[in-house]
Coordinates of C-alpha atoms in Angstrom, one line a residue:
S1 CA 55.0 -143.0 -9.5
H2 CA 55.3 -139.8 -7.5
S3 CA 58.0 -141.3 -5.4
A4 CA 59.7 -142.7 -8.4
A5 CA 59.6 -139.2 -10.0
Q6 CA 61.1 -137.7 -6.9
E7 CA 63.9 -140.3 -6.9
A8 CA 64.4 -139.7 -10.5
G9 CA 64.6 -136.0 -10.0
K10 CA 67.1 -136.6 -7.2
D11 CA 69.2 -138.8 -9.3
C12 CA 69.0 -137.0 -12.6
G13 CA 68.7 -133.3 -11.5
P14 CA 71.7 -131.2 -10.8
T15 CA 72.9 -130.8 -7.3
P16 CA 72.2 -127.0 -7.0
V17 CA 68.7 -127.5 -8.1
R18 CA 68.1 -130.2 -5.6
N19 CA 69.5 -128.1 -2.8
A20 CA 67.4 -125.2 -3.7
L21 CA 64.2 -127.3 -3.8
D22 CA 65.1 -128.8 -0.4
Q23 CA 65.8 -125.4 1.1
A24 CA 62.6 -124.0 -0.3
S25 CA 60.5 -126.9 1.0
G26 CA 62.2 -126.5 4.5
W27 CA 61.5 -122.8 4.6
A28 CA 57.9 -123.5 3.6
Q29 CA 57.5 -126.1 6.2
G30 CA 59.3 -124.0 8.9
T31 CA 57.0 -121.1 8.0
L32 CA 54.0 -123.2 8.3
V33 CA 55.1 -124.7 11.6
R34 CA 56.1 -121.4 13.1
T35 CA 52.9 -119.8 12.0
H36 CA 50.9 -122.7 13.4
V37 CA 52.8 -123.0 16.7
A38 CA 54.2 -119.6 17.5
S39 CA 51.0 -117.6 17.1
P40 CA 49.3 -118.9 20.4
V41 CA 52.6 -118.1 22.3
V42 CA 52.7 -114.6 20.9
E43 CA 49.1 -114.1 21.7
E44 CA 49.6 -115.4 25.2
E45 CA 52.7 -113.2 25.7
D46 CA 50.7 -110.2 24.4
K47 CA 48.0 -111.0 26.9
I48 CA 50.5 -111.3 29.7
G49 CA 52.3 -108.1 28.6
N50 CA 49.0 -106.2 28.5
A51 CA 48.1 -107.5 31.9
N52 CA 51.5 -106.4 33.4
T53 CA 51.1 -103.0 31.8
E54 CA 47.6 -102.6 33.3
C55 CA 48.9 -103.7 36.7
Q56 CA 51.8 -101.3 36.5
C57 CA 49.4 -98.5 35.5
L58 CA 47.0 -99.3 38.3
E59 CA 49.8 -99.5 40.8
G60 CA 51.2 -96.2 39.6
E61 CA 47.8 -94.6 39.8
Y62 CA 47.4 -96.1 43.3
T63 CA 50.7 -94.8 44.5
S64 CA 50.3 -91.4 42.9
F65 CA 46.9 -91.2 44.5
F66 CA 48.3 -91.7 48.0
L67 CA 51.2 -89.3 47.3
T68 CA 48.9 -86.7 46.1
K69 CA 46.7 -87.2 49.2
D70 CA 49.7 -86.8 51.5
Q71 CA 51.0 -83.8 49.6
S72 CA 47.5 -82.2 49.6
H73 CA 47.2 -82.8 53.4
L74 CA 50.6 -81.1 54.0
Q75 CA 49.6 -78.3 51.6
M76 CA 46.3 -77.8 53.5
N77 CA 48.2 -77.6 56.8
E78 CA 50.6 -75.0 55.3
I79 CA 47.7 -73.0 53.8
S80 CA 45.9 -73.0 57.2
W81 CA 49.0 -71.7 59.0
K82 CA 49.5 -69.1 56.4
D83 CA 45.9 -68.0 56.9
V84 CA 46.5 -67.8 60.7
A85 CA 49.6 -65.7 60.1
N86 CA 47.8 -63.4 57.6
V87 CA 44.9 -63.0 60.1
L88 CA 47.3 -62.0 62.8
S89 CA 49.0 -59.5 60.5
L90 CA 45.7 -58.0 59.5
A91 CA 44.7 -57.8 63.2
N92 CA 48.0 -56.0 63.9
L93 CA 47.3 -53.6 61.1
I94 CA 43.8 -52.9 62.6
M95 CA 45.4 -52.3 66.0
G96 CA 47.7 -49.7 64.4
L97 CA 44.8 -47.9 62.7
F98 CA 42.8 -47.8 65.9
S99 CA 45.9 -46.5 67.7
I100 CA 46.1 -43.7 65.1
F101 CA 42.5 -42.8 65.6
C102 CA 42.9 -42.8 69.4
S103 CA 46.0 -40.5 69.1
L104 CA 44.1 -38.1 66.9
S105 CA 41.3 -38.1 69.5
K106 CA 43.7 -37.3 72.3
K107 CA 43.4 -40.7 74.0
S108 CA 47.0 -41.6 74.4
S109 CA 46.4 -44.4 77.0
C110 CA 44.1 -46.2 74.6
A111 CA 46.5 -45.7 71.7
S112 CA 49.4 -47.1 73.7
W113 CA 47.3 -50.1 74.8
M114 CA 46.6 -50.9 71.1
L115 CA 50.3 -50.7 70.3
L116 CA 51.1 -53.2 73.1
I117 CA 48.5 -55.6 71.6
G118 CA 50.1 -55.2 68.2
F119 CA 53.5 -56.0 69.8
L120 CA 52.3 -59.4 71.0
M121 CA 50.6 -60.2 67.7
D122 CA 53.7 -59.4 65.7
M123 CA 55.7 -61.7 67.9
A124 CA 53.2 -64.5 67.3
V125 CA 53.4 -63.9 63.5
R126 CA 57.1 -64.0 63.4
T127 CA 57.1 -67.2 65.5
I128 CA 54.7 -68.9 63.1
T129 CA 56.5 -67.9 59.9
R130 CA 60.0 -68.7 61.2
H131 CA 59.2 -72.0 63.1
L132 CA 57.1 -73.5 60.3
N133 CA 59.2 -72.0 57.5
I134 CA 56.2 -70.4 55.8
C135 CA 57.1 -68.1 52.9
S136 CA 54.4 -66.1 51.2
K137 CA 54.9 -63.0 49.2
S138 CA 51.5 -61.6 49.9
G139 CA 51.8 -62.5 53.6
A140 CA 55.2 -60.8 53.9
E141 CA 53.9 -57.7 52.2
L142 CA 50.9 -57.6 54.5
N143 CA 53.1 -58.0 57.5
D144 CA 55.5 -55.3 56.4
F145 CA 52.6 -52.9 55.9
A146 CA 51.2 -53.8 59.3
V147 CA 54.6 -53.3 61.0
F148 CA 55.0 -49.9 59.3
T149 CA 51.5 -48.7 60.2
T150 CA 51.6 -49.9 63.8
F151 CA 55.2 -49.5 64.9
G152 CA 56.1 -46.7 62.6
L153 CA 53.2 -44.3 61.9
A154 CA 51.0 -45.0 64.9
T155 CA 53.9 -45.0 67.3
A156 CA 55.1 -41.7 66.0
L157 CA 51.7 -40.1 66.6
L158 CA 52.2 -40.7 70.3
L159 CA 54.7 -37.9 70.2
G160 CA 51.9 -35.5 69.0
V161 CA 51.8 -33.2 66.1
D162 CA 50.5 -30.1 67.8
G163 CA 53.9 -28.3 67.6
P164 CA 56.7 -28.0 65.0
L165 CA 59.3 -29.7 67.2
N166 CA 57.1 -32.7 68.0
G167 CA 55.9 -32.9 64.4
F168 CA 59.5 -32.9 63.1
L169 CA 60.5 -35.6 65.6
A170 CA 57.5 -37.7 64.6
I171 CA 58.5 -37.4 60.9
I172 CA 62.1 -38.4 61.8
Y173 CA 60.8 -41.4 63.7
V174 CA 58.7 -42.6 60.7
L175 CA 61.6 -42.2 58.4
A176 CA 63.9 -44.2 60.8
A177 CA 61.3 -47.0 61.0
S178 CA 61.0 -47.0 57.3
F179 CA 64.7 -47.1 56.8
R180 CA 65.0 -49.9 59.3
L181 CA 62.4 -52.0 57.6
C182 CA 63.8 -51.4 54.1
F183 CA 67.5 -51.8 54.6
Y184 CA 68.0 -53.5 58.0
S185 CA 65.5 -56.3 57.7
T186 CA 68.2 -58.9 57.1
S187 CA 71.6 -58.8 58.7
G188 CA 73.3 -61.5 56.6
L189 CA 73.9 -63.5 59.7
S190 CA 71.7 -66.2 61.1
F191 CA 69.6 -65.6 64.2
T192 CA 70.3 -61.8 64.2
Y193 CA 68.7 -58.5 63.3
K194 CA 70.6 -55.5 62.2
G195 CA 69.5 -52.5 64.3
L196 CA 66.8 -52.5 66.9
P197 CA 63.6 -54.1 65.6
C198 CA 60.7 -51.6 65.4
P199 CA 58.3 -53.5 67.6
Y200 CA 60.6 -53.1 70.6
A201 CA 61.1 -49.4 70.1
S202 CA 57.3 -49.0 69.8
C203 CA 56.8 -51.1 73.0
V204 CA 59.2 -48.8 74.9
L205 CA 57.4 -45.6 73.8
A206 CA 53.9 -47.1 74.4
S207 CA 55.0 -48.2 77.9
T208 CA 56.6 -44.8 78.6
S209 CA 53.4 -43.1 77.5
L210 CA 51.3 -45.1 79.9
L211 CA 53.7 -44.6 82.8
T212 CA 54.1 -40.8 82.3
K213 CA 50.5 -40.3 81.1
G214 CA 51.6 -38.9 77.8
N215 CA 54.4 -36.5 78.9
R216 CA 55.7 -35.1 75.7
F217 CA 59.1 -34.2 76.9
I218 CA 59.9 -37.6 78.2
L219 CA 58.4 -39.2 75.1
S220 CA 60.6 -37.0 72.9
C221 CA 63.7 -38.1 74.8
M222 CA 62.8 -41.8 74.6
A223 CA 61.9 -41.4 70.9
S224 CA 65.3 -39.8 70.1
L225 CA 67.0 -42.7 71.9
M226 CA 64.9 -45.3 70.0
I227 CA 65.8 -43.6 66.7
L228 CA 69.5 -44.0 67.5
F229 CA 69.0 -47.7 68.4
M230 CA 67.1 -48.4 65.2
M231 CA 69.7 -46.7 63.0
D232 CA 72.6 -48.3 64.9
Q233 CA 74.2 -51.2 63.0
S234 CA 74.5 -53.3 66.1
Y235 CA 73.2 -56.9 66.0
Y236 CA 70.3 -58.1 68.0
P237 CA 69.4 -61.8 68.3
H238 CA 66.1 -63.3 67.1
D239 CA 63.7 -63.2 69.9
E240 CA 62.5 -66.8 69.6
I241 CA 60.4 -66.5 72.7
L242 CA 57.9 -69.1 71.7
E243 CA 60.5 -71.5 70.3
S244 CA 63.1 -71.7 73.0
E245 CA 63.3 -72.0 76.9
N246 CA 60.2 -72.3 79.0
W247 CA 60.9 -69.2 80.9
K248 CA 60.7 -67.1 77.7
K249 CA 57.4 -68.7 76.9
I250 CA 56.2 -67.8 80.4
V251 CA 57.4 -64.2 79.8
Y252 CA 55.2 -64.0 76.7
L253 CA 52.1 -65.7 78.3
G254 CA 52.6 -63.4 81.3
G255 CA 52.5 -60.4 79.0
V256 CA 49.3 -61.6 77.4
I257 CA 47.6 -62.2 80.8
I258 CA 48.7 -58.9 82.3
L259 CA 47.7 -57.0 79.2
F260 CA 44.1 -58.0 79.5
F261 CA 43.6 -58.5 83.3
S262 CA 45.6 -55.8 85.0
P263 CA 45.8 -52.0 85.3
F264 CA 47.7 -49.9 82.7
S265 CA 50.5 -49.1 85.1
I266 CA 51.4 -52.8 85.6
I267 CA 51.1 -53.5 81.8
A268 CA 53.5 -50.6 81.1
F269 CA 56.1 -51.6 83.7
Y270 CA 56.1 -55.2 82.6
C271 CA 56.5 -54.4 78.9
L272 CA 59.0 -51.7 79.5
M273 CA 61.3 -54.1 81.5
W274 CA 60.8 -56.7 78.8
S275 CA 61.9 -54.4 76.0
L276 CA 64.7 -52.8 77.9
S277 CA 66.2 -56.2 78.8
Y278 CA 66.2 -57.1 75.1
I279 CA 67.8 -53.7 74.2
F280 CA 70.5 -53.6 76.8
F281 CA 71.1 -57.3 77.4
P282 CA 70.4 -59.0 74.1
D283 CA 73.0 -61.7 74.1
V284 CA 73.0 -62.5 77.8
L285 CA 69.3 -63.0 78.1
W286 CA 67.8 -63.5 74.7
G287 CA 70.6 -64.7 72.5
K288 CA 72.6 -67.1 74.6
T289 CA 70.8 -70.2 73.5
E290 CA 71.2 -69.4 69.9
C291 CA 74.9 -68.5 70.2
L292 CA 75.5 -71.9 71.8
R293 CA 73.5 -73.6 69.2

Protein backbone atom coordinates (compact mmCIF):
# COMPACT_ATOMS: atom_id res chain seq x y z
CA SER A 1 0.00 0.00 0.00
CA HIS A 2 2.92 2.27 0.75
CA SER A 3 4.40 1.72 -2.71
CA ALA A 4 1.01 2.19 -4.24
CA ALA A 5 0.63 5.47 -2.41
CA GLN A 6 4.04 6.61 -3.66
CA GLU A 7 3.13 5.69 -7.19
CA ALA A 8 -0.16 7.44 -6.80
CA GLY A 9 1.60 10.49 -5.49
CA LYS A 10 3.99 10.41 -8.39
CA ASP A 11 1.19 10.06 -10.85
CA CYS A 12 -1.29 12.41 -9.27
CA GLY A 13 0.95 15.06 -7.63
CA PRO A 14 2.24 18.08 -9.45
CA THR A 15 5.65 17.90 -11.01
CA PRO A 16 7.21 20.72 -8.87
CA VAL A 17 6.10 19.00 -5.71
CA ARG A 18 7.60 15.69 -6.82
CA ASN A 19 10.88 17.36 -7.68
CA ALA A 20 11.04 19.11 -4.34
CA LEU A 21 10.36 15.85 -2.49
CA ASP A 22 13.02 14.02 -4.49
CA GLN A 23 15.57 16.78 -3.92
CA ALA A 24 14.82 16.92 -0.21
CA SER A 25 15.16 13.17 0.12
CA GLY A 26 18.44 13.26 -1.85
CA TRP A 27 19.81 15.98 0.41
CA ALA A 28 18.79 14.05 3.47
CA GLN A 29 20.40 10.88 2.18
CA GLY A 30 23.53 12.75 1.07
CA THR A 31 23.80 14.40 4.44
CA LEU A 32 23.42 11.06 6.18
CA VAL A 33 26.01 9.45 3.94
CA ARG A 34 28.45 12.31 4.26
CA THR A 35 28.05 12.41 7.97
CA HIS A 36 28.50 8.70 8.22
CA VAL A 37 31.42 8.36 5.76
CA ALA A 38 33.32 11.62 5.90
CA SER A 39 33.69 11.92 9.66
CA PRO A 40 36.36 9.18 9.98
CA VAL A 41 38.31 10.75 7.11
CA VAL A 42 38.18 14.17 8.72
CA GLU A 43 39.23 12.73 12.03
CA GLU A 44 42.07 10.87 10.34
CA GLU A 45 43.15 14.01 8.51
CA ASP A 46 43.04 15.95 11.77
CA LYS A 47 45.22 13.35 13.39
CA ILE A 48 47.69 13.46 10.51
CA GLY A 49 47.67 17.27 10.54
CA ASN A 50 48.28 17.37 14.26
CA ALA A 51 51.10 14.87 13.90
CA ASN A 52 52.72 16.91 11.12
CA THR A 53 52.39 20.06 13.20
CA GLU A 54 53.99 18.36 16.17
CA CYS A 55 56.82 17.07 13.98
CA GLN A 56 57.37 20.53 12.52
CA CYS A 57 57.40 22.05 15.98
CA LEU A 58 59.82 19.44 17.26
CA GLU A 59 62.03 19.89 14.21
CA GLY A 60 61.99 23.67 14.65
CA GLU A 61 62.88 23.34 18.29
CA TYR A 62 65.64 20.87 17.41
CA THR A 63 67.10 23.16 14.76
CA SER A 64 66.77 26.28 16.87
CA PHE A 65 68.44 24.45 19.74
CA PHE A 66 71.52 23.72 17.64
CA LEU A 67 71.58 27.23 16.16
CA THR A 68 71.38 28.67 19.62
CA LYS A 69 74.16 26.36 20.74
CA ASP A 70 76.45 27.44 17.89
CA GLN A 71 75.61 31.08 18.38
CA SER A 72 76.20 30.80 22.10
CA HIS A 73 79.56 29.12 21.41
CA LEU A 74 80.61 31.96 19.11
CA GLN A 75 79.34 34.49 21.58
CA MET A 76 81.34 32.85 24.37
CA ASN A 77 84.50 33.01 22.24
CA GLU A 78 83.85 36.65 21.46
CA ILE A 79 83.25 37.45 25.11
CA SER A 80 86.43 35.63 26.14
CA TRP A 81 88.55 37.60 23.65
CA LYS A 82 86.88 40.81 24.79
CA ASP A 83 87.89 39.92 28.34
CA VAL A 84 91.47 39.32 27.22
CA ALA A 85 91.56 42.71 25.48
CA ASN A 86 90.04 44.44 28.52
CA VAL A 87 92.55 42.77 30.86
CA LEU A 88 95.44 43.93 28.67
CA SER A 89 94.02 47.47 28.57
CA LEU A 90 93.69 47.45 32.36
CA ALA A 91 97.26 46.18 32.69
CA ASN A 92 98.40 48.98 30.38
CA LEU A 93 96.61 51.47 32.61
CA ILE A 94 98.31 50.01 35.68
CA MET A 95 101.71 50.30 33.98
CA GLY A 96 100.97 53.97 33.32
CA LEU A 97 100.03 54.59 36.94
CA PHE A 98 103.19 52.85 38.15
CA SER A 99 105.21 54.93 35.70
CA ILE A 100 103.68 58.11 37.15
CA PHE A 101 104.57 56.96 40.67
CA CYS A 102 108.15 56.17 39.59
CA SER A 103 108.53 59.56 37.90
CA LEU A 104 107.34 61.36 41.02
CA SER A 105 109.81 59.26 43.02
CA LYS A 106 112.70 60.34 40.73
CA LYS A 107 113.15 56.84 39.27
CA SER A 108 113.18 57.63 35.57
CA SER A 109 114.62 54.28 34.45
CA CYS A 110 111.85 52.32 36.15
CA ALA A 111 109.24 54.74 34.76
CA SER A 112 110.61 54.31 31.23
CA TRP A 113 110.62 50.53 31.59
CA MET A 114 106.92 50.61 32.56
CA LEU A 115 106.14 52.68 29.47
CA LEU A 116 107.86 50.16 27.19
CA ILE A 117 105.81 47.34 28.72
CA GLY A 118 102.67 49.39 28.11
CA PHE A 119 103.77 49.92 24.50
CA LEU A 120 103.88 46.15 23.86
CA MET A 121 100.56 45.61 25.66
CA ASP A 122 98.83 48.30 23.62
CA MET A 123 100.05 46.68 20.42
CA ALA A 124 98.58 43.34 21.51
CA VAL A 125 95.23 44.99 22.34
CA ARG A 126 95.03 46.64 18.94
CA THR A 127 95.87 43.35 17.25
CA ILE A 128 93.10 41.48 19.08
CA THR A 129 90.41 44.08 18.48
CA ARG A 130 91.30 44.64 14.81
CA HIS A 131 91.95 41.03 13.78
CA LEU A 132 88.88 39.56 15.52
CA ASN A 133 86.69 42.60 14.76
CA ILE A 134 85.72 42.99 18.41
CA CYS A 135 83.77 46.16 19.10
CA SER A 136 82.91 47.02 22.69
CA LYS A 137 82.02 50.48 23.93
CA SER A 138 83.27 49.86 27.46
CA GLY A 139 86.45 48.22 26.14
CA ALA A 140 87.12 51.13 23.77
CA GLU A 141 86.64 53.65 26.57
CA LEU A 142 88.93 51.68 28.88
CA ASN A 143 91.60 51.45 26.18
CA ASP A 144 91.38 55.18 25.41
CA PHE A 145 91.75 56.01 29.09
CA ALA A 146 94.72 53.65 29.37
CA VAL A 147 96.37 55.18 26.28
CA PHE A 148 95.90 58.70 27.63
CA THR A 149 97.23 57.77 31.08
CA THR A 150 100.24 55.77 29.89
CA PHE A 151 101.26 57.48 26.65
CA GLY A 152 100.07 60.95 27.53
CA LEU A 153 100.29 61.81 31.20
CA ALA A 154 102.93 59.28 32.33
CA THR A 155 105.13 60.02 29.31
CA ALA A 156 104.92 63.77 29.90
CA LEU A 157 106.11 63.32 33.48
CA LEU A 158 109.40 61.92 32.14
CA LEU A 159 110.20 65.52 31.19
CA GLY A 160 109.98 66.56 34.83
CA VAL A 161 107.93 69.28 36.45
CA ASP A 162 110.65 70.80 38.62
CA GLY A 163 110.97 73.89 36.42
CA PRO A 164 108.58 76.22 34.58
CA LEU A 165 109.96 75.33 31.14
CA ASN A 166 109.79 71.58 31.67
CA GLY A 167 106.36 71.87 33.26
CA PHE A 168 105.04 73.95 30.36
CA LEU A 169 106.43 71.45 27.84
CA ALA A 170 104.86 68.58 29.77
CA ILE A 171 101.47 70.33 29.64
CA ILE A 172 101.85 70.90 25.89
CA TYR A 173 102.72 67.23 25.42
CA VAL A 174 99.61 66.11 27.34
CA LEU A 175 97.44 68.45 25.28
CA ALA A 176 98.97 67.18 22.04
CA ALA A 177 98.34 63.56 23.03
CA SER A 178 94.75 64.41 23.99
CA PHE A 179 94.18 66.25 20.72
CA ARG A 180 95.65 63.31 18.80
CA LEU A 181 93.34 60.83 20.56
CA CYS A 182 90.21 62.96 20.18
CA PHE A 183 90.50 64.23 16.61
CA TYR A 184 93.08 62.10 14.82
CA SER A 185 91.99 58.62 15.92
CA THR A 186 90.42 57.88 12.54
CA SER A 187 91.87 59.14 9.28
CA GLY A 188 88.95 58.26 7.01
CA LEU A 189 91.21 55.94 5.00
CA SER A 190 91.66 52.23 5.51
CA PHE A 191 94.88 50.94 7.10
CA THR A 192 96.12 54.42 8.07
CA TYR A 193 96.42 56.69 11.09
CA LYS A 194 96.35 60.44 10.90
CA GLY A 195 99.28 61.80 12.83
CA LEU A 196 101.88 59.78 14.71
CA PRO A 197 100.24 57.36 17.16
CA CYS A 198 100.90 58.22 20.81
CA PRO A 199 102.47 54.84 21.74
CA TYR A 200 105.34 55.35 19.27
CA ALA A 201 106.03 58.86 20.56
CA SER A 202 106.04 57.50 24.10
CA CYS A 203 108.37 54.66 23.09
CA VAL A 204 110.84 57.16 21.61
CA LEU A 205 110.88 59.27 24.78
CA ALA A 206 111.14 56.26 27.10
CA SER A 207 114.03 54.83 25.07
CA THR A 208 115.77 58.21 24.96
CA SER A 209 115.37 58.54 28.72
CA LEU A 210 116.99 55.15 29.27
CA LEU A 211 119.88 55.86 26.89
CA THR A 212 120.61 59.34 28.24
CA LYS A 213 119.81 58.47 31.88
CA GLY A 214 117.11 61.08 32.08
CA ASN A 215 118.90 64.03 30.45
CA ARG A 216 116.27 66.77 30.52
CA PHE A 217 117.62 68.81 27.60
CA ILE A 218 117.70 65.88 25.19
CA LEU A 219 114.30 64.72 26.41
CA SER A 220 112.86 68.20 25.84
CA CYS A 221 114.18 68.28 22.28
CA MET A 222 112.78 64.81 21.53
CA ALA A 223 109.44 65.69 23.14
CA SER A 224 109.13 68.82 20.99
CA LEU A 225 109.82 66.73 17.90
CA MET A 226 107.22 64.12 18.92
CA ILE A 227 104.64 66.86 19.49
CA LEU A 228 105.16 68.04 15.91
CA PHE A 229 104.82 64.50 14.58
CA MET A 230 101.60 63.90 16.53
CA MET A 231 100.09 67.19 15.35
CA ASP A 232 101.20 66.67 11.77
CA GLN A 233 98.44 65.50 9.44
CA SER A 234 100.62 62.93 7.71
CA TYR A 235 99.32 59.39 7.33
CA TYR A 236 100.91 56.41 9.03
CA PRO A 237 100.02 52.80 8.19
CA HIS A 238 98.43 50.42 10.65
CA ASP A 239 101.24 48.55 12.34
CA GLU A 240 99.78 45.09 11.88
CA ILE A 241 102.87 43.46 13.33
CA LEU A 242 101.13 40.35 14.63
CA GLU A 243 98.93 39.98 11.54
CA SER A 244 101.33 40.26 8.59
CA GLU A 245 104.84 39.03 7.63
CA ASN A 246 106.79 36.72 9.86
CA TRP A 247 109.68 39.14 10.27
CA LYS A 248 107.34 41.68 11.86
CA LYS A 249 106.18 39.05 14.33
CA ILE A 250 109.81 38.29 15.09
CA VAL A 251 110.38 42.00 15.76
CA TYR A 252 107.57 41.99 18.31
CA LEU A 253 108.64 38.75 19.99
CA GLY A 254 112.23 39.99 20.04
CA GLY A 255 111.08 43.13 21.81
CA VAL A 256 109.23 41.08 24.44
CA ILE A 257 112.22 38.82 25.05
CA ILE A 258 114.75 41.66 25.19
CA LEU A 259 112.50 43.68 27.47
CA PHE A 260 112.58 41.05 30.22
CA PHE A 261 115.99 39.38 29.70
CA SER A 262 118.46 42.10 28.78
CA PRO A 263 119.96 45.30 30.24
CA PHE A 264 118.18 48.61 29.94
CA SER A 265 120.58 49.93 27.29
CA ILE A 266 119.80 47.10 24.86
CA ILE A 267 116.06 47.52 25.49
CA ALA A 268 116.27 51.23 24.82
CA PHE A 269 118.31 50.88 21.61
CA TYR A 270 116.05 48.13 20.22
CA CYS A 271 112.79 50.02 20.90
CA LEU A 272 114.25 53.30 19.68
CA MET A 273 115.26 51.79 16.34
CA TRP A 274 111.87 50.12 16.08
CA SER A 275 109.98 53.38 16.67
CA LEU A 276 112.21 55.52 14.47
CA SER A 277 111.87 53.07 11.58
CA TYR A 278 108.09 53.41 11.85
CA ILE A 279 108.29 57.21 12.04
CA PHE A 280 110.70 57.84 9.18
CA PHE A 281 110.02 54.82 6.93
CA PRO A 282 106.33 54.06 7.50
CA ASP A 283 105.37 52.96 3.98
CA VAL A 284 108.61 51.27 2.98
CA LEU A 285 108.84 48.97 6.00
CA TRP A 286 105.49 48.88 7.74
CA GLY A 287 102.91 49.79 5.12
CA LYS A 288 104.11 48.14 1.91
CA THR A 289 102.05 44.98 2.34
CA GLU A 290 98.88 46.88 3.10
CA CYS A 291 99.33 49.21 0.13
CA LEU A 292 99.76 46.26 -2.22
CA ARG A 293 96.75 44.55 -0.66
